[in-house]
Amino acid sequence: MCLYKNVILCKHIDMIQRIQSLYMVFIIFINVIYKIVLDTFQIFIFPEYLLFINGSIPIYEYLIPTISITLISIFFFKKRNIQLILNKINIFYQLVLILITLYNFLSLDFFHVIAISNIILLILANLGIINDKDLIKSLNRFR
């Protein structure tokens, strides 16, 4: 037990400030900035023959799952296996969106740059989570 109450607070803050959490915060930051910039200029339009009612979908319907999965993953900082699974789901979601839009538009857009950067940051976050798991396993072997 700790003699000071602040030590417990410092432990919780320290766990949130791991490098993979910073990568995921950066993903949220990129997507929110993209949403703000996009609201002032244009709306991303999907082709009409996809399974949508009017053929167009606003970008926030793409960004909401990305931001929510990333936020949930950040809050599971103590459960690394769940965090890995959520990040893999997010990577799969990003890849599906890239493949659908590249297949239908056959041109690169700033949307694709954002999605590719999200994938790269999620892969880096997964590598950080795996390194943390390996570090904890090695510390448990010493005990």
Short mmCIF file of C-alpha atoms in Angstrom, two decimals:
data_model
loop_
_atom_site.label_atom_id
_atom_site.label_comp_id
_atom_site.label_asym_id
_atom_site.label_seq_id
_atom_site.Cartn_x
_atom_site.Cartn_y
_atom_site.Cartn_z
CA MET A 1 0.00 0.00 0.00
CA CYS A 2 1.08 3.54 -0.67
CA LEU A 3 1.42 6.19 1.96
CA TYR A 4 0.50 8.96 -0.43
CA LYS A 5 -2.72 9.25 -2.39
CA ASN A 6 -0.95 10.97 -5.28
CA VAL A 7 1.17 7.90 -6.00
CA ILE A 8 -1.93 5.95 -7.06
CA LEU A 9 -2.98 8.82 -9.30
CA CYS A 10 0.49 8.91 -10.85
CA LYS A 11 0.33 5.17 -11.61
CA HIS A 12 -2.96 5.57 -13.48
CA ILE A 13 -1.70 8.56 -15.45
CA ASP A 14 1.52 6.73 -16.27
CA MET A 15 -0.40 3.76 -17.69
CA ILE A 16 -2.46 6.01 -19.96
CA GLN A 17 0.64 7.77 -21.30
CA ARG A 18 2.16 4.75 -22.99
CA ILE A 19 3.33 5.24 -26.56
CA GLN A 20 0.48 3.21 -28.07
CA SER A 21 -2.05 5.41 -26.29
CA LEU A 22 -0.36 8.46 -27.79
CA TYR A 23 -0.60 6.89 -31.26
CA MET A 24 -4.31 6.30 -30.74
CA VAL A 25 -4.86 9.86 -29.46
CA PHE A 26 -3.08 11.06 -32.59
CA ILE A 27 -5.52 8.98 -34.72
CA ILE A 28 -8.46 10.65 -32.98
CA PHE A 29 -6.85 14.07 -33.47
CA ILE A 30 -6.30 13.47 -37.21
CA ASN A 31 -9.88 12.29 -37.73
CA VAL A 32 -11.42 15.16 -35.78
CA ILE A 33 -9.34 17.73 -37.68
CA TYR A 34 -10.33 16.04 -40.96
CA LYS A 35 -13.99 16.25 -39.93
CA ILE A 36 -13.69 19.96 -39.08
CA VAL A 37 -11.91 20.76 -42.34
CA LEU A 38 -14.35 18.65 -44.35
CA ASP A 39 -17.40 20.33 -42.82
CA THR A 40 -16.20 23.67 -44.08
CA PHE A 41 -15.48 22.48 -47.64
CA GLN A 42 -17.25 19.32 -48.86
CA ILE A 43 -18.93 15.99 -48.14
CA PHE A 44 -17.37 12.69 -49.16
CA ILE A 45 -19.75 10.89 -51.55
CA PHE A 46 -19.95 7.12 -52.03
CA PRO A 47 -21.17 5.72 -55.36
CA GLU A 48 -24.89 5.11 -55.74
CA TYR A 49 -24.77 1.36 -56.33
CA LEU A 50 -23.59 0.56 -52.82
CA LEU A 51 -26.22 -0.44 -50.26
CA PHE A 52 -27.14 3.08 -49.22
CA ILE A 53 -30.52 4.73 -49.65
CA ASN A 54 -29.48 7.91 -51.46
CA GLY A 55 -25.99 6.90 -52.57
CA SER A 56 -24.18 9.52 -50.53
CA ILE A 57 -23.01 9.35 -46.96
CA PRO A 58 -21.47 12.15 -44.88
CA ILE A 59 -17.94 11.65 -43.66
CA TYR A 60 -18.92 11.67 -39.98
CA GLU A 61 -20.59 8.30 -40.49
CA TYR A 62 -17.16 6.99 -41.46
CA LEU A 63 -15.39 8.83 -38.65
CA ILE A 64 -17.74 7.85 -35.81
CA PRO A 65 -16.79 4.13 -35.82
CA THR A 66 -13.10 4.94 -36.19
CA ILE A 67 -13.06 7.43 -33.33
CA SER A 68 -15.29 5.32 -31.06
CA ILE A 69 -13.29 2.11 -31.53
CA THR A 70 -10.07 4.02 -30.88
CA LEU A 71 -11.49 5.68 -27.73
CA ILE A 72 -12.71 2.35 -26.39
CA SER A 73 -9.29 0.88 -27.10
CA ILE A 74 -7.59 3.69 -25.17
CA PHE A 75 -9.79 3.08 -22.13
CA PHE A 76 -8.88 -0.62 -22.13
CA PHE A 77 -5.25 0.24 -21.38
CA LYS A 78 -5.03 -2.42 -18.67
CA LYS A 79 -6.49 -5.20 -20.85
CA ARG A 80 -3.95 -5.50 -23.63
CA ASN A 81 -5.60 -8.45 -25.39
CA ILE A 82 -8.87 -6.57 -25.79
CA GLN A 83 -6.92 -3.53 -26.95
CA LEU A 84 -5.18 -5.63 -29.61
CA ILE A 85 -8.49 -7.07 -30.83
CA LEU A 86 -10.10 -3.62 -31.05
CA ASN A 87 -7.13 -2.25 -32.97
CA LYS A 88 -7.28 -5.18 -35.41
CA ILE A 89 -10.99 -4.54 -35.94
CA ASN A 90 -10.19 -0.89 -36.61
CA ILE A 91 -7.44 -1.83 -39.08
CA PHE A 92 -9.85 -4.16 -40.89
CA TYR A 93 -12.47 -1.39 -41.02
CA GLN A 94 -9.93 1.04 -42.48
CA LEU A 95 -8.79 -1.48 -45.10
CA VAL A 96 -12.36 -2.23 -46.18
CA LEU A 97 -13.10 1.47 -46.60
CA ILE A 98 -9.92 2.01 -48.62
CA LEU A 99 -10.67 -0.97 -50.88
CA ILE A 100 -14.29 0.09 -51.47
CA THR A 101 -13.40 3.66 -52.32
CA LEU A 102 -10.39 2.74 -54.47
CA TYR A 103 -12.46 0.18 -56.37
CA ASN A 104 -15.25 2.64 -57.03
CA PHE A 105 -13.28 5.83 -57.67
CA LEU A 106 -9.91 4.52 -58.94
CA SER A 107 -8.16 7.65 -57.69
CA LEU A 108 -6.38 8.63 -54.53
CA ASP A 109 -7.91 11.34 -52.38
CA PHE A 110 -6.99 13.02 -49.10
CA PHE A 111 -9.45 10.58 -47.51
CA HIS A 112 -7.17 7.71 -48.51
CA VAL A 113 -4.14 9.46 -47.02
CA ILE A 114 -6.01 9.79 -43.70
CA ALA A 115 -7.08 6.13 -43.78
CA ILE A 116 -3.55 4.93 -44.62
CA SER A 117 -2.09 7.07 -41.82
CA ASN A 118 -4.69 5.58 -39.45
CA ILE A 119 -3.59 2.07 -40.44
CA ILE A 120 0.10 2.91 -39.93
CA LEU A 121 -0.57 4.44 -36.50
CA LEU A 122 -2.73 1.46 -35.48
CA ILE A 123 0.03 -0.95 -36.50
CA LEU A 124 2.53 1.06 -34.44
CA ALA A 125 0.12 1.01 -31.49
CA ASN A 126 -0.23 -2.78 -31.83
CA LEU A 127 3.56 -3.14 -31.82
CA GLY A 128 3.72 -1.07 -28.63
CA ILE A 129 1.05 -3.22 -27.00
CA ILE A 130 2.90 -6.40 -27.96
CA ASN A 131 6.14 -4.95 -26.55
CA ASP A 132 4.34 -4.19 -23.27
CA LYS A 133 2.98 -7.73 -23.11
CA ASP A 134 6.45 -9.17 -23.71
CA LEU A 135 7.94 -6.90 -21.04
CA ILE A 136 5.34 -8.00 -18.49
CA LYS A 137 5.91 -11.66 -19.37
CA SER A 138 9.65 -11.27 -18.87
CA LEU A 139 9.12 -9.50 -15.53
CA ASN A 140 6.81 -12.29 -14.39
CA ARG A 141 9.52 -14.85 -15.20
CA PHE A 142 11.92 -13.06 -12.85
CA ARG A 143 9.46 -13.28 -9.97
#
